[in-house]
Short mmCIF file of C-alpha atoms in Angstrom, two decimals:
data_model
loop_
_atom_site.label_atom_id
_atom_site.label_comp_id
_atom_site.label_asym_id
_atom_site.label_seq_id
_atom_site.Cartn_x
_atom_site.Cartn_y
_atom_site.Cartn_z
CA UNK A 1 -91.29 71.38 82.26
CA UNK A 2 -89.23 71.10 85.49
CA UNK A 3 -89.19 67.69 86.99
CA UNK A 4 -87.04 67.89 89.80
CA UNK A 5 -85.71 70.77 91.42
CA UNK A 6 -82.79 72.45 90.04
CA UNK A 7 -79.63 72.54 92.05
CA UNK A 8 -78.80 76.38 92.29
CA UNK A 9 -75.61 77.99 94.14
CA UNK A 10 -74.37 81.15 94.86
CA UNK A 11 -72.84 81.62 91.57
CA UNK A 12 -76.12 80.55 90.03
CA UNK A 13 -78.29 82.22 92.11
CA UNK A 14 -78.69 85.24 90.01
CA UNK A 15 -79.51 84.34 86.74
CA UNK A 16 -81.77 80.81 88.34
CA UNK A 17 -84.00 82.96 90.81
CA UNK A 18 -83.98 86.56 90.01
CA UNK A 19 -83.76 87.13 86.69
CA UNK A 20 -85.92 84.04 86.03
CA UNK A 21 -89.77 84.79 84.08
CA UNK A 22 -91.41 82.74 85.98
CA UNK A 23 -91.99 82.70 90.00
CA UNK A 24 -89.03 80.52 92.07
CA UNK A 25 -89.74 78.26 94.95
CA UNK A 26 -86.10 78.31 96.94
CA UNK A 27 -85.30 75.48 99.31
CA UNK A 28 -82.59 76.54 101.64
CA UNK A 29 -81.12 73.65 103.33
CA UNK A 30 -78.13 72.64 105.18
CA UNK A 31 -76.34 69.04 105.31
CA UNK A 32 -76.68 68.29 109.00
CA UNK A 33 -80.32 69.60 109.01
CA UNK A 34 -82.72 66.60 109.65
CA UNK A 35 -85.93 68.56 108.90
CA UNK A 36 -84.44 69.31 105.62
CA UNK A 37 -83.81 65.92 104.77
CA UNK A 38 -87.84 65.44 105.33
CA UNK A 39 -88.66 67.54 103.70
CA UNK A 40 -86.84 66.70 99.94
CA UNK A 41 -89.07 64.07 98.93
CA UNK A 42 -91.85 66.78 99.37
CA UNK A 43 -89.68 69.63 97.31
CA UNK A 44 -88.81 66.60 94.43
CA UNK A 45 -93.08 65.71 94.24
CA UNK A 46 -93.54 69.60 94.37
CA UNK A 47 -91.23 70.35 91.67
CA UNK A 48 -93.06 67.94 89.60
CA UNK A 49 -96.75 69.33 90.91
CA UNK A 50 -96.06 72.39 89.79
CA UNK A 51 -93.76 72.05 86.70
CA UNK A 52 -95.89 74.40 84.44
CA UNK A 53 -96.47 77.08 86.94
CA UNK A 54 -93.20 77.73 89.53
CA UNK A 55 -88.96 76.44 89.25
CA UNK A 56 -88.21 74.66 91.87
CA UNK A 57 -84.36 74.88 92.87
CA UNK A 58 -82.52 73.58 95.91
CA UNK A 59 -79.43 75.64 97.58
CA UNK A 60 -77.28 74.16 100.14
CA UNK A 61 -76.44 76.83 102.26
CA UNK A 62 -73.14 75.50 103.65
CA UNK A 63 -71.54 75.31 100.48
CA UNK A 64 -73.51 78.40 99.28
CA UNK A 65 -73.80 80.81 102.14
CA UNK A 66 -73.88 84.20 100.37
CA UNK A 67 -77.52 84.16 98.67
CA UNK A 68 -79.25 82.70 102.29
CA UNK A 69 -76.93 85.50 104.10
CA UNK A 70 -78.18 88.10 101.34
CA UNK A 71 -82.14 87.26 101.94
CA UNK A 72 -81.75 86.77 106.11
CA UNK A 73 -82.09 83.35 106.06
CA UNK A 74 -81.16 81.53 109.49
CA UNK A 75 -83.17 78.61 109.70
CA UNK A 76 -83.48 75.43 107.61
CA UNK A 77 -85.49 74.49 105.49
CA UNK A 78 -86.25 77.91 104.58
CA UNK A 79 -88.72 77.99 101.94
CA UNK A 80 -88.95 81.53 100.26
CA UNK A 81 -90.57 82.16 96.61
CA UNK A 82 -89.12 85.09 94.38
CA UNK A 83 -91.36 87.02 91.91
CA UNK A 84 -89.99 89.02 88.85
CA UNK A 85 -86.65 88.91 91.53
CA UNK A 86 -88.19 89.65 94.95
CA UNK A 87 -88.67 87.26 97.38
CA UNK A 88 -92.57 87.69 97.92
CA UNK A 89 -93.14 84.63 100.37
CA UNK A 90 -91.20 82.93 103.11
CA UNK A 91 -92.02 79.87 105.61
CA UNK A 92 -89.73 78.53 107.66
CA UNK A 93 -89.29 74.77 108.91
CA UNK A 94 -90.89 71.34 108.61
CA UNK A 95 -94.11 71.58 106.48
CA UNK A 96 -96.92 69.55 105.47
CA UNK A 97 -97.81 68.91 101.38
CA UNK A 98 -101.06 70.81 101.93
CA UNK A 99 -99.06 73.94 104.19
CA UNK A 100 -96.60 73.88 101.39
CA UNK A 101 -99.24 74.29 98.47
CA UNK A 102 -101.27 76.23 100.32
CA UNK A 103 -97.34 78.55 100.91
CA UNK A 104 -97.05 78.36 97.19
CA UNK A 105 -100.88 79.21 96.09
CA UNK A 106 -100.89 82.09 98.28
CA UNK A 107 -97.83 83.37 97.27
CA UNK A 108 -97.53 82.71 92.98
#
C-alpha cells in the first residue's frame, strides 16, 4: 500500500504511470505555482485514501517537462489519471477533497 505519493520524473514516467497495473493519479505541478502548493496536503491524504485502489505520484514539471509536454499539460496543478497507460481523466486547478474524489471515482 502507497502512503504518500511517489515522486515520478520524466525518466520514470514510463514504467510509474503507463505500464503500471493499476490506475495512476498524476499531479503535475510547478515550483512557483501557489495553487499547487495547496493543494499537496490534499494529494499526500489522497494517496493514503486510496492506497489499495489508485498510485498516487507527483511530477514537477520544471525539472520534468517532457511527460506534461507529451499529455498537453499547461496549467498547474494538473490532475490527470492514466488507465492500463491512457490518460482517461483530467481536471485542472485548485480542487476541493470532495471535487477531487468525486475526479477520481468517476474516473477509476
Amino acid at each position: 500500500m502507497q502512503s504518500a505519493p511517489r515522486v515520478v520524473t520524466d525518466a520514470t514516467f514510463q514504467s510509474a504511470v503507463l505500464q503500471s497495473a493499476r490506475p495512476v493519479l498524476v499531479d503535475y505541478w510547478a515550483e512557483r505555482c501557489a495553487p499547487c502548493n495547496v493543494m499537496s496536503p490534499l494529494v499526500a491524504e489522497t494517496a493514503r485514501h486510496y492506497a489499495d485502489r489508485l498510485a498516487v505520484v507527483t511530477l514537477n514539471a520544471n525539472e520534468n517537462p517532457v511527460a506534461p509536454t507529451r499529455f498537453g499539460v499547461r496549467s498547474f496543478p494538473t490532475f490527470m489519471i492514466f488507465r492500463a497507460g491512457q490518460p482517461v481523466g483530467v481536471r485542472v486547478g485548485t480542487l476541493s477533497r470532495a471535487q477531487l474524489r468525486q475526479f477520481i471515482e468517476s474516473s477509476v
